[in-house]
Amino acid sequence: YEGTRIGRQELYGEILFDTEGALWTLAEIEQHRIKQVDANQIVRRVIAVDPAVTNTTESDETGIVIVSRDHTGHGYVEADLSMRGTPNEWAAKVVQAFDDHQCDNIIVEVNQGGDMVASTLRTIRPHLPIREVRASKGKRLRAEPISALYEQGRIHHVGVFEELETQLTTWTPEDGKSPDRLDALVWGMSELLQHSGASAFLNAYAKLCSCGFPNRHADTVCGSCGLGLTA
């Protein structure tokens, strides 16, 4: 924790107050933080990219965050690789991280960069699995469902991500500045936990147990693990 906000509080006794209006709190993140994730439990892992449109010392960073989901529907923040750099530089880093972390998809926000984002990535590797997302509603409406999942203890940081956590706990919906790391995190978690087509399909036809097994809606006990099912 040395050099982090939580370290200033826990190691040096500083009293740090939450930012009024912020959607995340440090205590909330800390309560559900873990040291490592069981790779055998992970069913999906994606790398989410919120690209910067300029490359100067004053530019936003390109948000690059790796997130995953297990079979119980919990999400994990595994890495924050955000950086400043040219499109070729951040694209190379994304492709390398895609391989290193064995991701199954790249989620890219295209409101600013448009077709340039995917085409830049595909100059490095032509057949990358890329899903383009476009913001059709305000940042607050996108971020609130993800912050609610943090509050429910369903999202865990695997280690400490100082700059990402600072953005989460200090950004408010009234801020004019666009939070790059936060945006990438929200896009990634939305893909895994909110907009999973497979989950939506199964939920329509079956009652999912926490173990992931689909049961008939009339069942009261899971046919796989024997746990009781809620209505």
PDB file of C-alpha atoms in Angstrom, residues 33-217:
ATOM      1  CA  ARG A  33     -10.388  -6.400  -2.196  1.00  0.00           C
ATOM      2  CA  ILE A  34      -8.646  -9.754  -2.671  1.00  0.00           C
ATOM      3  CA  LYS A  35      -5.011 -10.759  -3.198  1.00  0.00           C
ATOM      4  CA  GLN A  36      -5.574 -13.188  -6.042  1.00  0.00           C
ATOM      5  CA  VAL A  37      -8.332 -14.781  -8.050  1.00  0.00           C
ATOM      6  CA  ASP A  38      -8.776 -18.491  -8.719  1.00  0.00           C
ATOM      7  CA  ALA A  39      -8.147 -18.736 -12.460  1.00  0.00           C
ATOM      8  CA  ASN A  40     -10.121 -21.984 -12.598  1.00  0.00           C
ATOM      9  CA  GLN A  41     -13.286 -20.107 -11.617  1.00  0.00           C
ATOM     10  CA  ILE A  42     -13.035 -17.466 -14.358  1.00  0.00           C
ATOM     11  CA  VAL A  43     -15.454 -17.933 -17.253  1.00  0.00           C
ATOM     12  CA  ARG A  44     -14.738 -14.702 -19.179  1.00  0.00           C
ATOM     13  CA  ARG A  45     -11.961 -12.131 -19.285  1.00  0.00           C
ATOM     14  CA  VAL A  46     -11.921  -8.991 -21.425  1.00  0.00           C
ATOM     15  CA  ILE A  47      -9.695  -5.978 -21.898  1.00  0.00           C
ATOM     16  CA  ALA A  48     -11.602  -2.683 -22.054  1.00  0.00           C
ATOM     17  CA  VAL A  49     -10.161   0.354 -23.838  1.00  0.00           C
ATOM     18  CA  ASP A  50     -11.223   3.996 -23.563  1.00  0.00           C
ATOM     19  CA  PRO A  51      -8.950   5.670 -26.142  1.00  0.00           C
ATOM     20  CA  ALA A  52      -7.538   9.168 -25.915  1.00  0.00           C
ATOM     21  CA  VAL A  53      -8.025  11.219 -29.083  1.00  0.00           C
ATOM     22  CA  THR A  54      -4.839  13.274 -28.694  1.00  0.00           C
ATOM     23  CA  ASN A  55      -1.302  12.550 -27.506  1.00  0.00           C
ATOM     24  CA  THR A  56       0.171  15.463 -25.573  1.00  0.00           C
ATOM     25  CA  THR A  57       1.313  15.958 -21.995  1.00  0.00           C
ATOM     26  CA  GLU A  58      -2.108  17.483 -21.296  1.00  0.00           C
ATOM     27  CA  SER A  59      -4.108  14.699 -22.956  1.00  0.00           C
ATOM     28  CA  ASP A  60      -6.231  12.167 -21.143  1.00  0.00           C
ATOM     29  CA  GLU A  61      -4.690   8.741 -20.840  1.00  0.00           C
ATOM     30  CA  THR A  62      -5.987   5.812 -22.820  1.00  0.00           C
ATOM     31  CA  GLY A  63      -7.843   3.715 -20.270  1.00  0.00           C
ATOM     32  CA  ILE A  64      -6.811   0.049 -20.495  1.00  0.00           C
ATOM     33  CA  VAL A  65      -8.340  -2.187 -17.823  1.00  0.00           C
ATOM     34  CA  ILE A  66      -8.534  -5.987 -17.644  1.00  0.00           C
ATOM     35  CA  VAL A  67     -11.620  -7.406 -15.943  1.00  0.00           C
ATOM     36  CA  SER A  68     -13.048 -10.895 -15.541  1.00  0.00           C
ATOM     37  CA  ARG A  69     -16.155 -12.716 -14.331  1.00  0.00           C
ATOM     38  CA  ASP A  70     -16.532 -16.014 -12.493  1.00  0.00           C
ATOM     39  CA  HIS A  71     -19.328 -18.567 -12.723  1.00  0.00           C
ATOM     40  CA  THR A  72     -21.161 -17.020  -9.743  1.00  0.00           C
ATOM     41  CA  GLY A  73     -21.474 -13.619 -11.426  1.00  0.00           C
ATOM     42  CA  HIS A  74     -18.760 -11.835  -9.434  1.00  0.00           C
ATOM     43  CA  GLY A  75     -16.435  -9.478 -11.293  1.00  0.00           C
ATOM     44  CA  TYR A  76     -12.699  -8.917 -10.811  1.00  0.00           C
ATOM     45  CA  VAL A  77     -10.445  -6.011 -11.733  1.00  0.00           C
ATOM     46  CA  GLU A  78      -7.178  -7.760 -12.590  1.00  0.00           C
ATOM     47  CA  ALA A  79      -5.000  -5.048 -14.137  1.00  0.00           C
ATOM     48  CA  ASP A  80      -4.899  -1.350 -14.955  1.00  0.00           C
ATOM     49  CA  LEU A  81      -2.504  -0.729 -17.856  1.00  0.00           C
ATOM     50  CA  SER A  82      -3.687   2.778 -18.757  1.00  0.00           C
ATOM     51  CA  MET A  83      -1.108   4.990 -20.452  1.00  0.00           C
ATOM     52  CA  ARG A  84      -0.351   8.041 -22.538  1.00  0.00           C
ATOM     53  CA  GLY A  85       1.012   7.347 -25.993  1.00  0.00           C
ATOM     54  CA  THR A  86       0.412   7.366 -29.707  1.00  0.00           C
ATOM     55  CA  PRO A  87      -2.368   5.169 -31.139  1.00  0.00           C
ATOM     56  CA  ASN A  88       0.242   2.631 -32.266  1.00  0.00           C
ATOM     57  CA  GLU A  89       1.798   2.568 -28.788  1.00  0.00           C
ATOM     58  CA  TRP A  90      -1.408   1.961 -26.874  1.00  0.00           C
ATOM     59  CA  ALA A  91      -2.654  -0.500 -29.506  1.00  0.00           C
ATOM     60  CA  ALA A  92       0.540  -2.538 -29.180  1.00  0.00           C
ATOM     61  CA  LYS A  93       0.137  -2.579 -25.411  1.00  0.00           C
ATOM     62  CA  VAL A  94      -3.502  -3.708 -25.701  1.00  0.00           C
ATOM     63  CA  VAL A  95      -2.639  -6.578 -28.050  1.00  0.00           C
ATOM     64  CA  GLN A  96       0.242  -7.706 -25.817  1.00  0.00           C
ATOM     65  CA  ALA A  97      -2.013  -7.598 -22.737  1.00  0.00           C
ATOM     66  CA  PHE A  98      -4.717  -9.490 -24.643  1.00  0.00           C
ATOM     67  CA  ASP A  99      -2.219 -12.319 -25.098  1.00  0.00           C
ATOM     68  CA  ASP A 100      -0.577 -12.122 -21.676  1.00  0.00           C
ATOM     69  CA  HIS A 101      -3.888 -12.275 -19.782  1.00  0.00           C
ATOM     70  CA  GLN A 102      -5.588 -14.692 -22.182  1.00  0.00           C
ATOM     71  CA  CYS A 103      -8.565 -12.422 -22.812  1.00  0.00           C
ATOM     72  CA  ASP A 104     -11.432 -13.503 -25.042  1.00  0.00           C
ATOM     73  CA  ASN A 105     -12.488 -10.071 -26.303  1.00  0.00           C
ATOM     74  CA  ILE A 106     -11.451  -6.426 -26.549  1.00  0.00           C
ATOM     75  CA  ILE A 107     -14.133  -3.862 -25.659  1.00  0.00           C
ATOM     76  CA  VAL A 108     -13.475  -0.475 -27.259  1.00  0.00           C
ATOM     77  CA  GLU A 109     -15.373   2.781 -26.813  1.00  0.00           C
ATOM     78  CA  VAL A 110     -15.736   4.463 -30.207  1.00  0.00           C
ATOM     79  CA  ASN A 111     -17.517   7.745 -29.488  1.00  0.00           C
ATOM     80  CA  GLN A 112     -14.310   9.733 -29.889  1.00  0.00           C
ATOM     81  CA  GLY A 113     -12.097   7.678 -32.175  1.00  0.00           C
ATOM     82  CA  GLY A 114     -14.764   6.025 -34.330  1.00  0.00           C
ATOM     83  CA  ASP A 115     -13.500   3.414 -36.776  1.00  0.00           C
ATOM     84  CA  MET A 116      -9.906   4.464 -36.043  1.00  0.00           C
ATOM     85  CA  VAL A 117      -9.867   2.542 -32.768  1.00  0.00           C
ATOM     86  CA  ALA A 118     -10.566  -0.915 -34.181  1.00  0.00           C
ATOM     87  CA  SER A 119      -8.569  -0.290 -37.352  1.00  0.00           C
ATOM     88  CA  THR A 120      -5.505   0.749 -35.310  1.00  0.00           C
ATOM     89  CA  LEU A 121      -5.686  -2.454 -33.283  1.00  0.00           C
ATOM     90  CA  ARG A 122      -6.117  -4.535 -36.440  1.00  0.00           C
ATOM     91  CA  THR A 123      -3.024  -3.064 -38.064  1.00  0.00           C
ATOM     92  CA  ILE A 124      -1.140  -4.998 -35.389  1.00  0.00           C
ATOM     93  CA  ARG A 125      -3.295  -8.141 -35.612  1.00  0.00           C
ATOM     94  CA  PRO A 126      -5.946  -8.351 -38.337  1.00  0.00           C
ATOM     95  CA  HIS A 127      -8.373 -10.806 -36.750  1.00  0.00           C
ATOM     96  CA  LEU A 128      -8.654  -9.569 -33.178  1.00  0.00           C
ATOM     97  CA  PRO A 129     -12.053 -10.171 -31.515  1.00  0.00           C
ATOM     98  CA  ILE A 130     -13.222  -6.588 -30.956  1.00  0.00           C
ATOM     99  CA  ARG A 131     -16.581  -5.414 -29.677  1.00  0.00           C
ATOM    100  CA  GLU A 132     -17.266  -1.738 -30.286  1.00  0.00           C
ATOM    101  CA  VAL A 133     -19.462   0.126 -27.789  1.00  0.00           C
ATOM    102  CA  ARG A 134     -20.890   3.595 -28.147  1.00  0.00           C
ATOM    103  CA  ALA A 135     -22.187   5.800 -25.340  1.00  0.00           C
ATOM    104  CA  SER A 136     -25.849   6.561 -25.951  1.00  0.00           C
ATOM    105  CA  LYS A 137     -26.543   7.806 -22.419  1.00  0.00           C
ATOM    106  CA  GLY A 138     -24.761   9.950 -19.860  1.00  0.00           C
ATOM    107  CA  LYS A 139     -21.718   8.806 -17.928  1.00  0.00           C
ATOM    108  CA  ARG A 140     -23.656   8.772 -14.669  1.00  0.00           C
ATOM    109  CA  LEU A 141     -26.273   6.371 -16.045  1.00  0.00           C
ATOM    110  CA  ARG A 142     -23.525   4.050 -17.265  1.00  0.00           C
ATOM    111  CA  ALA A 143     -21.513   4.196 -14.044  1.00  0.00           C
ATOM    112  CA  GLU A 144     -24.267   3.910 -11.427  1.00  0.00           C
ATOM    113  CA  PRO A 145     -25.164   0.233 -12.069  1.00  0.00           C
ATOM    114  CA  ILE A 146     -21.491  -0.733 -11.787  1.00  0.00           C
ATOM    115  CA  SER A 147     -21.010   1.250  -8.561  1.00  0.00           C
ATOM    116  CA  ALA A 148     -24.105  -0.535  -7.210  1.00  0.00           C
ATOM    117  CA  LEU A 149     -22.417  -3.891  -7.892  1.00  0.00           C
ATOM    118  CA  TYR A 150     -19.407  -2.687  -5.865  1.00  0.00           C
ATOM    119  CA  GLU A 151     -21.774  -1.787  -3.030  1.00  0.00           C
ATOM    120  CA  GLN A 152     -23.269  -5.293  -3.181  1.00  0.00           C
ATOM    121  CA  GLY A 153     -19.795  -6.828  -2.897  1.00  0.00           C
ATOM    122  CA  ARG A 154     -19.924  -8.372  -6.363  1.00  0.00           C
ATOM    123  CA  ILE A 155     -16.823  -6.666  -7.773  1.00  0.00           C
ATOM    124  CA  HIS A 156     -13.360  -7.207  -6.338  1.00  0.00           C
ATOM    125  CA  HIS A 157     -10.017  -5.514  -6.984  1.00  0.00           C
ATOM    126  CA  VAL A 158      -7.241  -8.094  -7.244  1.00  0.00           C
ATOM    127  CA  GLY A 159      -4.543  -6.012  -5.601  1.00  0.00           C
ATOM    128  CA  VAL A 160      -4.238  -2.218  -5.396  1.00  0.00           C
ATOM    129  CA  PHE A 161      -4.731   0.122  -8.369  1.00  0.00           C
ATOM    130  CA  GLU A 162      -3.891   3.540  -6.988  1.00  0.00           C
ATOM    131  CA  GLU A 163      -4.706   5.779  -9.939  1.00  0.00           C
ATOM    132  CA  LEU A 164      -7.837   3.877 -10.931  1.00  0.00           C
ATOM    133  CA  GLU A 165      -9.119   3.898  -7.352  1.00  0.00           C
ATOM    134  CA  THR A 166      -8.391   7.612  -7.036  1.00  0.00           C
ATOM    135  CA  GLN A 167     -10.523   8.249 -10.113  1.00  0.00           C
ATOM    136  CA  LEU A 168     -13.327   6.054  -8.798  1.00  0.00           C
ATOM    137  CA  THR A 169     -13.444   7.705  -5.383  1.00  0.00           C
ATOM    138  CA  THR A 170     -12.996  11.334  -6.458  1.00  0.00           C
ATOM    139  CA  TRP A 171     -14.965  11.601  -9.710  1.00  0.00           C
ATOM    140  CA  THR A 172     -18.520  12.917  -9.440  1.00  0.00           C
ATOM    141  CA  PRO A 173     -21.116  12.961 -12.226  1.00  0.00           C
ATOM    142  CA  GLU A 174     -20.942  16.765 -12.238  1.00  0.00           C
ATOM    143  CA  ASP A 175     -17.242  16.780 -13.175  1.00  0.00           C
ATOM    144  CA  GLY A 176     -16.467  18.044 -16.650  1.00  0.00           C
ATOM    145  CA  LYS A 177     -13.342  15.903 -16.995  1.00  0.00           C
ATOM    146  CA  SER A 178     -13.723  12.481 -18.561  1.00  0.00           C
ATOM    147  CA  PRO A 179     -12.185   9.788 -16.308  1.00  0.00           C
ATOM    148  CA  ASP A 180     -10.331   7.442 -18.684  1.00  0.00           C
ATOM    149  CA  ARG A 181      -9.596   4.562 -16.307  1.00  0.00           C
ATOM    150  CA  LEU A 182     -13.073   4.709 -14.795  1.00  0.00           C
ATOM    151  CA  ASP A 183     -14.659   4.679 -18.255  1.00  0.00           C
ATOM    152  CA  ALA A 184     -12.683   1.610 -19.320  1.00  0.00           C
ATOM    153  CA  LEU A 185     -13.643  -0.184 -16.101  1.00  0.00           C
ATOM    154  CA  VAL A 186     -17.338   0.615 -16.565  1.00  0.00           C
ATOM    155  CA  TRP A 187     -17.348  -0.561 -20.190  1.00  0.00           C
ATOM    156  CA  GLY A 188     -15.619  -3.810 -19.263  1.00  0.00           C
ATOM    157  CA  MET A 189     -17.811  -4.631 -16.292  1.00  0.00           C
ATOM    158  CA  SER A 190     -20.943  -3.686 -18.223  1.00  0.00           C
ATOM    159  CA  GLU A 191     -19.969  -6.198 -20.889  1.00  0.00           C
ATOM    160  CA  LEU A 192     -19.357  -8.961 -18.350  1.00  0.00           C
ATOM    161  CA  LEU A 193     -22.030  -8.382 -15.725  1.00  0.00           C
ATOM    162  CA  GLN A 194     -24.823  -6.339 -17.272  1.00  0.00           C
ATOM    163  CA  HIS A 195     -25.075  -7.121 -20.950  1.00  0.00           C
ATOM    164  CA  SER A 196     -24.216 -10.788 -21.153  1.00  0.00           C
ATOM    165  CA  GLY A 197     -26.367 -12.182 -23.950  1.00  0.00           C
ATOM    166  CA  ALA A 198     -25.879 -15.766 -22.740  1.00  0.00           C
ATOM    167  CA  SER A 199     -26.997 -14.863 -19.221  1.00  0.00           C
ATOM    168  CA  ALA A 200     -30.045 -13.017 -20.499  1.00  0.00           C
ATOM    169  CA  PHE A 201     -30.993 -15.976 -22.700  1.00  0.00           C
ATOM    170  CA  LEU A 202     -30.618 -18.526 -19.899  1.00  0.00           C
ATOM    171  CA  ASN A 203     -32.485 -16.363 -17.404  1.00  0.00           C
ATOM    172  CA  ALA A 204     -35.433 -16.207 -19.770  1.00  0.00           C
ATOM    173  CA  TYR A 205     -35.697 -19.988 -19.971  1.00  0.00           C
ATOM    174  CA  ALA A 206     -34.161 -21.269 -16.758  1.00  0.00           C
ATOM    175  CA  LYS A 207     -33.547 -20.503 -13.104  1.00  0.00           C
ATOM    176  CA  LEU A 208     -29.790 -20.146 -12.649  1.00  0.00           C
ATOM    177  CA  CYS A 209     -28.206 -21.449  -9.453  1.00  0.00           C
ATOM    178  CA  SER A 210     -25.187 -19.645  -7.957  1.00  0.00           C
ATOM    179  CA  CYS A 211     -23.117 -22.576  -9.247  1.00  0.00           C
ATOM    180  CA  GLY A 212     -24.153 -21.614 -12.794  1.00  0.00           C
ATOM    181  CA  PHE A 213     -26.383 -24.629 -13.465  1.00  0.00           C
ATOM    182  CA  PRO A 214     -29.680 -23.847 -15.293  1.00  0.00           C
ATOM    183  CA  ASN A 215     -32.739 -25.329 -13.557  1.00  0.00           C
ATOM    184  CA  ARG A 216     -36.426 -25.388 -14.435  1.00  0.00           C
ATOM    185  CA  HIS A 217     -38.365 -22.430 -13.044  1.00  0.00           C
TER     186      HIS A 217
END
